[in-house]
mmCIF file of C-alpha atoms in Angstrom:
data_model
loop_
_atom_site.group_PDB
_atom_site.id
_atom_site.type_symbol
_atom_site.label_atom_id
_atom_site.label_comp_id
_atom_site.label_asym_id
_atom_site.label_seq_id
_atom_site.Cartn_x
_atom_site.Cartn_y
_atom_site.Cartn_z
ATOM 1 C CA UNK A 1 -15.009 -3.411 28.963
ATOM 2 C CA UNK A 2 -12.477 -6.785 29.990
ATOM 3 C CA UNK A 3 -9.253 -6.647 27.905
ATOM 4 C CA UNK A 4 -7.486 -9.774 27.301
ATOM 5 C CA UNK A 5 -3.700 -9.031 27.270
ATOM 6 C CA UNK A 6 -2.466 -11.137 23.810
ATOM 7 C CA UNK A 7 1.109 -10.180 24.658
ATOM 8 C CA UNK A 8 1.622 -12.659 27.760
ATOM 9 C CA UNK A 9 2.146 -15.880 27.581
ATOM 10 C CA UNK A 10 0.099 -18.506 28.964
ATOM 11 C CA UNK A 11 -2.940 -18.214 26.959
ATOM 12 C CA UNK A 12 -5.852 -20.049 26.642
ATOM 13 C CA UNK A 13 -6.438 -23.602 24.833
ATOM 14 C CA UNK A 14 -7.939 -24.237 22.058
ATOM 15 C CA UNK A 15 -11.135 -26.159 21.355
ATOM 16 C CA UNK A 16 -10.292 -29.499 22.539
ATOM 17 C CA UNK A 17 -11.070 -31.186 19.285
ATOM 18 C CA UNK A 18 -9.202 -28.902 16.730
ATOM 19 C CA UNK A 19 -5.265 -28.367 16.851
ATOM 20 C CA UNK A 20 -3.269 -25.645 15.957
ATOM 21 C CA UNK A 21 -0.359 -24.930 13.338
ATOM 22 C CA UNK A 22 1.855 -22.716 12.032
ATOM 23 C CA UNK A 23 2.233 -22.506 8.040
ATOM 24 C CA UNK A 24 4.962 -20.366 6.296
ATOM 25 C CA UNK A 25 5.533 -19.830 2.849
ATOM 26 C CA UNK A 26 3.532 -21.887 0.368
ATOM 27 C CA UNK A 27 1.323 -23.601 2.610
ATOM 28 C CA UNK A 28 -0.693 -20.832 2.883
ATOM 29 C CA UNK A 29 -2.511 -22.393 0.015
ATOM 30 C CA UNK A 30 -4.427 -24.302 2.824
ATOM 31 C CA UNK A 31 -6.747 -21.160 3.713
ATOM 32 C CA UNK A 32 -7.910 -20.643 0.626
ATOM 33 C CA UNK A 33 -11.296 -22.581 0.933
ATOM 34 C CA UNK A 34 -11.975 -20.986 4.474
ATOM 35 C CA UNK A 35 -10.786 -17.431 2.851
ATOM 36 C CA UNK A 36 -12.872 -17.597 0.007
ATOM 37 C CA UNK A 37 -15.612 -19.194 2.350
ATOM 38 C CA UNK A 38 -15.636 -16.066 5.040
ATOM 39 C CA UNK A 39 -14.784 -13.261 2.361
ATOM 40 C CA UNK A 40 -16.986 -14.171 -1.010
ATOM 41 C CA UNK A 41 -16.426 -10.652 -1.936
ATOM 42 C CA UNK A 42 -12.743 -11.441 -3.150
ATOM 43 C CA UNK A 43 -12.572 -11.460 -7.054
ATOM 44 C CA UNK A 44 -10.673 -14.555 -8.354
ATOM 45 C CA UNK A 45 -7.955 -11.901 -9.551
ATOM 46 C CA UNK A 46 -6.992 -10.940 -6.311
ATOM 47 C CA UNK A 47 -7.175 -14.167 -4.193
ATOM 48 C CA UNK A 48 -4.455 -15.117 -7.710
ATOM 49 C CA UNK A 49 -2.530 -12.469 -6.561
ATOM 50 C CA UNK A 50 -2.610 -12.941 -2.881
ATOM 51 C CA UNK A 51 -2.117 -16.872 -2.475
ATOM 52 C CA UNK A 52 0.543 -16.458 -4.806
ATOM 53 C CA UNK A 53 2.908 -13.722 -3.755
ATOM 54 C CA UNK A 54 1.563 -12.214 -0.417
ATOM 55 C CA UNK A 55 2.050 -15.730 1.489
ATOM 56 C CA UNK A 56 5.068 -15.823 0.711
ATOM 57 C CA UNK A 57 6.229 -14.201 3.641
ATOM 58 C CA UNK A 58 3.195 -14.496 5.621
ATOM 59 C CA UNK A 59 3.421 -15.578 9.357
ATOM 60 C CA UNK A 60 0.037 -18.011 9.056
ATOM 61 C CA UNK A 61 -1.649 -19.335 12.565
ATOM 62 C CA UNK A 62 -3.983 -21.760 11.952
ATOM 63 C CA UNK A 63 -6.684 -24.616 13.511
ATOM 64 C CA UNK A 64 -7.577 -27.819 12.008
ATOM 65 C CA UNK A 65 -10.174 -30.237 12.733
ATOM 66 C CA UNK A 66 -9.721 -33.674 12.995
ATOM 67 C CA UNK A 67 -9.826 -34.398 9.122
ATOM 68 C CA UNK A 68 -7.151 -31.540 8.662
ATOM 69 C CA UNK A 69 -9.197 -28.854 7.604
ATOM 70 C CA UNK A 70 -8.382 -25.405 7.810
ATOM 71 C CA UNK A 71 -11.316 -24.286 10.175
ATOM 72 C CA UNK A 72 -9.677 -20.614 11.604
ATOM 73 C CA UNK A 73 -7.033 -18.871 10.564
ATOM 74 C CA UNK A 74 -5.319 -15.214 11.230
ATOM 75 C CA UNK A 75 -2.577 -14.357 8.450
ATOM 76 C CA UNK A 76 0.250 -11.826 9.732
ATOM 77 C CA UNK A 77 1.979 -9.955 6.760
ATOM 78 C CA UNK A 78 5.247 -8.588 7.757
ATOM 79 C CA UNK A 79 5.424 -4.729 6.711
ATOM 80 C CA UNK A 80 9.047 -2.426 7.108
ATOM 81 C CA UNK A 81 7.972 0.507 9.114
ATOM 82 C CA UNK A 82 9.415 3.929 10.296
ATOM 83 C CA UNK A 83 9.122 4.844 14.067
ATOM 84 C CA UNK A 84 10.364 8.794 14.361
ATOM 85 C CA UNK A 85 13.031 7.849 12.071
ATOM 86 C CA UNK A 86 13.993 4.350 12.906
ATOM 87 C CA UNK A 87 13.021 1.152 10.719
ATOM 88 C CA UNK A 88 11.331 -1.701 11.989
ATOM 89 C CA UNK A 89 9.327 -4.315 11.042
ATOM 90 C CA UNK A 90 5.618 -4.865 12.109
ATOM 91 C CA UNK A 91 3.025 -7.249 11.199
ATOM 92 C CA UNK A 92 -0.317 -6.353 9.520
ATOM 93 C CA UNK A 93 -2.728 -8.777 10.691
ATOM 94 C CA UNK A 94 -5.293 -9.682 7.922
ATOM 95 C CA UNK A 95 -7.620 -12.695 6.967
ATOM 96 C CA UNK A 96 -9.259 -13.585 10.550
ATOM 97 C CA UNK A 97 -11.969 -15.755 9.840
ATOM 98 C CA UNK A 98 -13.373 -18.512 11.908
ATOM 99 C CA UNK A 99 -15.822 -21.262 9.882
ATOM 100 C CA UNK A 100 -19.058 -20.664 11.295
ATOM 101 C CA UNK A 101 -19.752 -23.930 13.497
ATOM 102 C CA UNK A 102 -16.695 -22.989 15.447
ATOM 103 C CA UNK A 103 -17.517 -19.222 16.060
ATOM 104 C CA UNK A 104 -17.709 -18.344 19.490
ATOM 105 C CA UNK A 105 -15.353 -21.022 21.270
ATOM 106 C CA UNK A 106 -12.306 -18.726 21.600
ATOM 107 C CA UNK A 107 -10.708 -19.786 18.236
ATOM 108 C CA UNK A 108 -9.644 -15.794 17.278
ATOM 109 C CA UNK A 109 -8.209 -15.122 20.603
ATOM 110 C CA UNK A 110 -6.301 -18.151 20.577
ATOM 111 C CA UNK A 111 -4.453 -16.960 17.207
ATOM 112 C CA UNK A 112 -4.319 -13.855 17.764
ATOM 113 C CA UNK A 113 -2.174 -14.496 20.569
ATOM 114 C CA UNK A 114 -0.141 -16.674 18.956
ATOM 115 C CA UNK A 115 0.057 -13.779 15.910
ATOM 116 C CA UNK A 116 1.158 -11.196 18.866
ATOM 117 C CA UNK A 117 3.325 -13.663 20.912
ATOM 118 C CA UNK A 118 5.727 -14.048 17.588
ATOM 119 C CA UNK A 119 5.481 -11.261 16.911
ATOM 120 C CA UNK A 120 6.877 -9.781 20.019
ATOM 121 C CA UNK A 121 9.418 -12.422 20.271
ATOM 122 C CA UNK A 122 10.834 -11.178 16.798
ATOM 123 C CA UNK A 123 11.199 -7.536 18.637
ATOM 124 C CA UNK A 124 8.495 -5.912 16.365
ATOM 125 C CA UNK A 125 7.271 -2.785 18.211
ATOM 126 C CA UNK A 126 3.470 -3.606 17.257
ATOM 127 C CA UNK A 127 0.816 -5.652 15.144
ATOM 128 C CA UNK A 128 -2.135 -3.572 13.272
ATOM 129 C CA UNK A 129 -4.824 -3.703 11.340
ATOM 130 C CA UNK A 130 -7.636 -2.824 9.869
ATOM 131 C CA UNK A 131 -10.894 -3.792 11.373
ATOM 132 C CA UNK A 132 -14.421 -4.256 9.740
ATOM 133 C CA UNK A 133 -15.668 -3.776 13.344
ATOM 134 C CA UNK A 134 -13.792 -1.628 15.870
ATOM 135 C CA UNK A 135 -15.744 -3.436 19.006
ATOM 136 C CA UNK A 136 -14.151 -6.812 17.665
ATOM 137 C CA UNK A 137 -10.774 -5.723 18.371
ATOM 138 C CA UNK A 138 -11.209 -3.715 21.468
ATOM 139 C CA UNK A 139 -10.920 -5.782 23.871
ATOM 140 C CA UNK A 140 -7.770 -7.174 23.143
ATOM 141 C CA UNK A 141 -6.073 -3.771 23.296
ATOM 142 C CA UNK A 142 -5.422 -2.359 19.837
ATOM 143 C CA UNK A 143 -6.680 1.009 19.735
ATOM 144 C CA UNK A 144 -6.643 3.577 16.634
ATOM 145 C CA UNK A 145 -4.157 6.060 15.779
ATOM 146 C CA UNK A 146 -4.900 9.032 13.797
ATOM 147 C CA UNK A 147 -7.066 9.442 10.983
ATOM 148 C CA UNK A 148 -6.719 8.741 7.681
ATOM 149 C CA UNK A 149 -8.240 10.533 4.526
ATOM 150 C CA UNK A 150 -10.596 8.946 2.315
ATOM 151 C CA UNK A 151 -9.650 10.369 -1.114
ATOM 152 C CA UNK A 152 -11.719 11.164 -4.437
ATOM 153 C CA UNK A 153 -10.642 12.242 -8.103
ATOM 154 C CA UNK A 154 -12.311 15.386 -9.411
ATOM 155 C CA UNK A 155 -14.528 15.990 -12.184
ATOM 156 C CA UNK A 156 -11.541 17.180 -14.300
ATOM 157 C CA UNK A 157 -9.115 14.198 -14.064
ATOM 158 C CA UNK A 158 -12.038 11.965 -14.170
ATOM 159 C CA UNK A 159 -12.941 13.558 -17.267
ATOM 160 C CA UNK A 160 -9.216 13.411 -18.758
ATOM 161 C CA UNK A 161 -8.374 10.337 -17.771
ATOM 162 C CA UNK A 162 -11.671 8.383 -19.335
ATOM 163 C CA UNK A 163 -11.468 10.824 -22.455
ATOM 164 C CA UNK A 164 -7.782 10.516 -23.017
ATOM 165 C CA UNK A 165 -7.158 6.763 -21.625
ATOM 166 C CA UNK A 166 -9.696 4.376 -22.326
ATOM 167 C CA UNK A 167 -7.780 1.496 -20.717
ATOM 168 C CA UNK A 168 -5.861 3.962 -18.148
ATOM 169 C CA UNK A 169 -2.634 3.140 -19.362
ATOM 170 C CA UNK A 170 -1.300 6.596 -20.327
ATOM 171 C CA UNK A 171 -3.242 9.417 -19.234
ATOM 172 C CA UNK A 172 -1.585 12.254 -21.471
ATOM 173 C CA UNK A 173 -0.915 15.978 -19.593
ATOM 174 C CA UNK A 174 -3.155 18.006 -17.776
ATOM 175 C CA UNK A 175 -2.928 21.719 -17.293
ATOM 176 C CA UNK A 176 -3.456 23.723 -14.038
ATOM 177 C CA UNK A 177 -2.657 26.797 -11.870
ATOM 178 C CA UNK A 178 -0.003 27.406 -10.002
ATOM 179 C CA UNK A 179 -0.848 28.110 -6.440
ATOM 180 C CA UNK A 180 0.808 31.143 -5.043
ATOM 181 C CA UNK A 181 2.135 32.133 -8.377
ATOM 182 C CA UNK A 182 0.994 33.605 -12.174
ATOM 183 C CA UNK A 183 2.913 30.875 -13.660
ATOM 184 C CA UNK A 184 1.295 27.911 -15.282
ATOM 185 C CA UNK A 185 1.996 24.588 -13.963
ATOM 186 C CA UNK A 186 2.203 21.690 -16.913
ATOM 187 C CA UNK A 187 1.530 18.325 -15.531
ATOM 188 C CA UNK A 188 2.228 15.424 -16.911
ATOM 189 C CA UNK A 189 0.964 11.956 -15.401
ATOM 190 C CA UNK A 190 1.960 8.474 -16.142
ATOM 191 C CA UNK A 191 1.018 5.040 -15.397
ATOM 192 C CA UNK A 192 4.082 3.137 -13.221
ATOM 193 C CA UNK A 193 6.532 1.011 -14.903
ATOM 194 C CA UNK A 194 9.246 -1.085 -13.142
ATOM 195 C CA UNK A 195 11.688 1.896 -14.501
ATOM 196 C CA UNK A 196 9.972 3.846 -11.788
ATOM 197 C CA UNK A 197 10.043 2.438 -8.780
ATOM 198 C CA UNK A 198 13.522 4.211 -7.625
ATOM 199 C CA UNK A 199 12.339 7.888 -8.497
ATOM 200 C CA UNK A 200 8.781 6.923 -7.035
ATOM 201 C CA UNK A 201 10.488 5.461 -3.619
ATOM 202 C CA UNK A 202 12.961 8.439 -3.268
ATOM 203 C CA UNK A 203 9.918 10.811 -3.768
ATOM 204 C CA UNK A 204 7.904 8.719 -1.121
ATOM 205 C CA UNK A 205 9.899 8.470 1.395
ATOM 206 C CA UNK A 206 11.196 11.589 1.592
ATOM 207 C CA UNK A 207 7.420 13.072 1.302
ATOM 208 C CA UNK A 208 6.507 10.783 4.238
ATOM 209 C CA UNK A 209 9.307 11.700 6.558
ATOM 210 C CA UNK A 210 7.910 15.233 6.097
ATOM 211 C CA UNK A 211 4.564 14.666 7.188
ATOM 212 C CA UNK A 212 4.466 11.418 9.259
ATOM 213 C CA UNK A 213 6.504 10.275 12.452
ATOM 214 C CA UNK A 214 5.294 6.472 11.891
ATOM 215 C CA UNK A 215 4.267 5.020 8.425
ATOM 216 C CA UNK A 216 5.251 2.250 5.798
ATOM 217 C CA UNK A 217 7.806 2.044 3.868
ATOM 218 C CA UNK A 218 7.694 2.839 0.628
ATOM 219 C CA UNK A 219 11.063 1.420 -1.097
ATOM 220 C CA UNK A 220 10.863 -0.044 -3.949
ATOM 221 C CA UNK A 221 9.852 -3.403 -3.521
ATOM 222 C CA UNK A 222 7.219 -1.908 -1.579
ATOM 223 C CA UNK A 223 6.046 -0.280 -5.098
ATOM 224 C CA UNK A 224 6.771 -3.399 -7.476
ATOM 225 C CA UNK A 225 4.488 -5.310 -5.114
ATOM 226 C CA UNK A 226 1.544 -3.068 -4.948
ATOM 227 C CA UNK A 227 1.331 -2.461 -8.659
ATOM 228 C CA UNK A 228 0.825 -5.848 -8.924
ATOM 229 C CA UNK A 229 -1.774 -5.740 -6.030
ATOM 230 C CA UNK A 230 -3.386 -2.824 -7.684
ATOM 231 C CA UNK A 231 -3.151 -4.740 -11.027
ATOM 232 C CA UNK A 232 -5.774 -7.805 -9.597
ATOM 233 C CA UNK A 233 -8.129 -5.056 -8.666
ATOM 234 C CA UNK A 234 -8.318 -3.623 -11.850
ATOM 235 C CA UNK A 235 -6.167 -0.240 -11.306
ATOM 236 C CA UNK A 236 -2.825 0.704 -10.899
ATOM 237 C CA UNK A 237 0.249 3.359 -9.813
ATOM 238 C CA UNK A 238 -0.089 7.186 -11.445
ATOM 239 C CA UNK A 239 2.601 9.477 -11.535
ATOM 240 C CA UNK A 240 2.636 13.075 -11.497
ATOM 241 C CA UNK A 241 5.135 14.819 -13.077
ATOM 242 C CA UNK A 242 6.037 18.546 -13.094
ATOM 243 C CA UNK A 243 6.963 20.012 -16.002
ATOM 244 C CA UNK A 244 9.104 23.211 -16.409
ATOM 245 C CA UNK A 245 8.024 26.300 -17.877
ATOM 246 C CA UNK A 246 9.053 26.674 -21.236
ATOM 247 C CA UNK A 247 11.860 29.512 -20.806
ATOM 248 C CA UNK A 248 14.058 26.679 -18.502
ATOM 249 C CA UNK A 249 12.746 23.687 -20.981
ATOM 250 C CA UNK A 250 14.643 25.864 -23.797
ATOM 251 C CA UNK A 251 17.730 26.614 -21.380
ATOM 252 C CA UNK A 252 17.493 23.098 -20.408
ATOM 253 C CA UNK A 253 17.568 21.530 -24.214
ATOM 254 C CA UNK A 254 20.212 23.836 -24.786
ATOM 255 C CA UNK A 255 22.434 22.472 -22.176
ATOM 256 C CA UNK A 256 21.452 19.433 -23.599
ATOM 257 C CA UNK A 257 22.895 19.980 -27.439
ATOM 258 C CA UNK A 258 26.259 21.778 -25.757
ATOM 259 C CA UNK A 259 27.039 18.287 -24.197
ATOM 260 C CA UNK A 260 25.618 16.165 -27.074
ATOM 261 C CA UNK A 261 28.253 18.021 -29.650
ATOM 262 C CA UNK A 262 31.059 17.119 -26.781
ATOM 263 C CA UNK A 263 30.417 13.217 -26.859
ATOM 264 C CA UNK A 264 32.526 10.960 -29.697
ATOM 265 C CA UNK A 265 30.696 9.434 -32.629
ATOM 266 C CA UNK A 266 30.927 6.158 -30.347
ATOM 267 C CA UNK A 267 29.135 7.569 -27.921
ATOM 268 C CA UNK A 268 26.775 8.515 -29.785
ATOM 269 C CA UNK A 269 26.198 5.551 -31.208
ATOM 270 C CA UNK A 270 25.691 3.433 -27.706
ATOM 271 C CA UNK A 271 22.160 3.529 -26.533
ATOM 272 C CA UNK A 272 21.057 6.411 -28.000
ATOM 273 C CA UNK A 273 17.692 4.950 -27.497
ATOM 274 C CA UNK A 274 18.173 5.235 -23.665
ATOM 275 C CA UNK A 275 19.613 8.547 -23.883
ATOM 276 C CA UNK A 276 16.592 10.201 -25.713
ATOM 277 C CA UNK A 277 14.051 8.382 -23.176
ATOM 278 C CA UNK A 278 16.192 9.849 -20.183
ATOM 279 C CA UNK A 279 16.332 13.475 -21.995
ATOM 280 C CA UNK A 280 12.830 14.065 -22.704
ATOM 281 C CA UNK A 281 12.272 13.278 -18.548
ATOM 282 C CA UNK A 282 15.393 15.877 -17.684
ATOM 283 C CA UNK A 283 12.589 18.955 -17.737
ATOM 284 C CA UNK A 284 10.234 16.976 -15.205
ATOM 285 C CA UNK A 285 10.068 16.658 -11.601
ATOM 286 C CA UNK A 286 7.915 14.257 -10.077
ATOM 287 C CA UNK A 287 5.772 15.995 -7.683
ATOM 288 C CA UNK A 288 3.198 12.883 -6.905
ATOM 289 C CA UNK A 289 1.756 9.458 -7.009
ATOM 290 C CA UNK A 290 -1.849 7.948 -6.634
ATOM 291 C CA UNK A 291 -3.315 4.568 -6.214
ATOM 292 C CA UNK A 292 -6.448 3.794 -7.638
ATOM 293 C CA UNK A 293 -8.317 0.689 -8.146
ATOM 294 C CA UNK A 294 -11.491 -0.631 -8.897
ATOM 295 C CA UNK A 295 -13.952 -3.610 -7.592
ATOM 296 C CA UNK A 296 -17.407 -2.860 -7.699
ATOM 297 C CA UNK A 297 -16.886 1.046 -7.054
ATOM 298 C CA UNK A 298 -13.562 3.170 -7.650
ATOM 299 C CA UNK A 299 -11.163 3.843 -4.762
ATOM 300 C CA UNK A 300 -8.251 5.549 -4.218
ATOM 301 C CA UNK A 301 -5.962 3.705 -1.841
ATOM 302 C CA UNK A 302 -3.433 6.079 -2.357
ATOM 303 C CA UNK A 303 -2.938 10.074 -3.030
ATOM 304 C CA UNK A 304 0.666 11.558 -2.222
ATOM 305 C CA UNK A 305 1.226 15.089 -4.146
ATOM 306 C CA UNK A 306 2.951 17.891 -3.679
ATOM 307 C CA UNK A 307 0.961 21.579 -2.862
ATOM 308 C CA UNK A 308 0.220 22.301 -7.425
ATOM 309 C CA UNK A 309 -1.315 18.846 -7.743
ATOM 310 C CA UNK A 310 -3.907 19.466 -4.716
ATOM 311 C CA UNK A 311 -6.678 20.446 -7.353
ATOM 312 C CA UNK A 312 -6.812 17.248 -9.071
ATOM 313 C CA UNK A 313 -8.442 15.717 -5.820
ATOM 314 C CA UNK A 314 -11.002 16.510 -2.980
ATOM 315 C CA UNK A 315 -11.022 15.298 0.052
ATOM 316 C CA UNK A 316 -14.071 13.092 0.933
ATOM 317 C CA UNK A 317 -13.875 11.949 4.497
ATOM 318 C CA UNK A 318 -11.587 11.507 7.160
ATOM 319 C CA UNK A 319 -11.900 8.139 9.155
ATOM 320 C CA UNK A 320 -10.004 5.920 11.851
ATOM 321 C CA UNK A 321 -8.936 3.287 9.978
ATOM 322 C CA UNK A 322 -5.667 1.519 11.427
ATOM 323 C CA UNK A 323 -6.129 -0.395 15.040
ATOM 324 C CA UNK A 324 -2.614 -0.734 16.391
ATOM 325 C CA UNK A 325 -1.189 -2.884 19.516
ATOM 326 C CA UNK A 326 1.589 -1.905 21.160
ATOM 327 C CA UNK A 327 4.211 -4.771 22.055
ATOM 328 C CA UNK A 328 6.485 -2.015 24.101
ATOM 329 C CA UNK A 329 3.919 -0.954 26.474
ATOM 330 C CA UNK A 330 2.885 3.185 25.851
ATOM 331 C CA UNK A 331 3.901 4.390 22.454
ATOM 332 C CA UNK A 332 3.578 7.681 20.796
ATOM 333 C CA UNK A 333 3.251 7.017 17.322
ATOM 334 C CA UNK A 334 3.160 10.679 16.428
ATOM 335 C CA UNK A 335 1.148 11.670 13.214
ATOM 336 C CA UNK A 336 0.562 8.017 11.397
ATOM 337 C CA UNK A 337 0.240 7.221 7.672
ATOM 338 C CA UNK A 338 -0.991 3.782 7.076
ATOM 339 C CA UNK A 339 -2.934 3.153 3.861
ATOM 340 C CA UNK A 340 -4.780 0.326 3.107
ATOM 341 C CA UNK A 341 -3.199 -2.930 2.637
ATOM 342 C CA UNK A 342 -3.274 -6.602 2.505
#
């Protein structure tokens, strides 16, 4: 199999009657009739949420024909990434689609070039992505890295969660056992709020440093953002919480009064509100987040839990997912974690 080497310069031409172009920011815009062309699948809710807040940011490479149309594009999303412990950023290559009377003339190899080439000359250790078709790809060096699982809900939380949340909003507590232990684990699982996002980010990324050597990151931008993603596909962000058993719940509340009966009247008085909201969270630990979203069939894009929250999930698959190129010659990415993204 040939491999074309997109990280040198002196690449090939493009057709000689298109012409190429970088967009940034807003003018993005310009590939929505060729995205919405190549990728019909796309509900209107998520191309909303895309052309609006992922191109933003977006590294766009682009050819036009001789009445300015957008005829090929590749869109490179910049991600924050951690490389055994150091942060970079990376670009998540997404959106390559060529109109179909100029398939085959070298348009994709031309941008993706020019998607590598900056993004090597901004010192980004690598590009990825995730491919429809591996054999696409190939050729031009990116290669998989690991494997990533392919994640179901169980009966029970399927069965809680339609019973006790019609429009999955709250989902109530569930009730399981312990691994390991006689004890009773309560757990208590939320929908994500804006108030969450710092808890939720501290919990990832310490979780991922754990487990992974390269992955994401999940701060708390990172979070905002993907609610919103998750939103246009009709899901959302669920937190697990672990509750404490009721012996350090009662030592807990106790605590609780002692230091309530030491504050002044004034102190009282100022956000109380606040105060109670914060104290009813005191007796729980979060101990896990999913991702779940819906167009067409349910996926979970998503499931990070600690060891007690195991059972609420099964494992269905575990697939190569994530094609990455290397901009610093051999890399060892170690054990990768990159879900799926836009």
């Amino acid at each position: 199999m040939k491999t074309v080497d997109l990280t040198r310069t002196g690449g090939g031409e493009p057709p000689s009657d298109l012409y190429y172009e970088a967009l940034s920011g807003k003018e993005g815009i310009l590939t929505r009739a060729l995205w919405e062309q190549v990728f019909p699948e796309d509900t209107e809710e998520f191309l909303r949420y895309y052309f609006r807040e992922k191109i933003t940011d977006a590294r766009i490479h682009v050819l036009k024909d001789d009445k300015g149309r957008v005829v090929s594009m590749v869109h490179a999303n910049p991600y924050e990434v951690m490389i055994h412990g150091v942060r970079r950023r990376a670009y998540y290559i997404v959106g390559v689609a060529t109109s179909e009377p100029y398939r085959h003339r070298g348009c994709m190899a031309f941008l993706l070039q020019k998607a590598v080439l900056q993004a090597k000359s901004e010192g980004c250790p690598f590009v990825f992505l995730m491919p429809a078709d591996a054999a696409i790809y190939e050729p031009f060096g990116f290669r998989y890295a690991g494997q990533h699982s392919i994640w179901a809900r169980s009966a029970h939380l399927k069965e809680r969660m339609m019973r006790e949340l019609p429009s999955f909003s709250d989902v109530g507590s569930l009730r399981i056992s312990a691994h390991a232990s006689s004890d009773t684990v309560r757990l208590r699982i939320s929908a994500y709020s804006s108030s969450d996002a710092g808890v939720l980010a501290a919990y990832a990324e310490k979780t991922l440093a754990e487990r992974y050597d390269t992955y994401c990151v999940h701060d708390e931008a990172y979070f905002e953002r993907l609610s919103r993603e998750l939103a246009s596909e009709n899901g959302g962000i669920y937190l697990l919480w672990r509750q404490e058993c009721e012996e350090a719940c009662k030592n807990k509340i106790e605590e609780n009064q002692t230091v309530n009966e030491e504050r002044t009247v004034a102190e009282k008085q100022a956000g109380n509100e606040e105060r109670t909201v914060a104290e009813k969270r005191t007796n729980d630990t979060l101990c896990g987040y999913f991702c779940y979203a819906c167009e067409g069939e349910e996926y979970l894009q998503e499931v990070i839990v600690d060891r007690e929250a195991e059972a609420l999930f099964y494992e269905k698959s575990r697939e190569e997912r994530i094609m990455f190129l290397s901009l610093e010659g051999a890399c060892a990415y170690g054990r990768t974690y990159f879900p799926e993204m836009v």
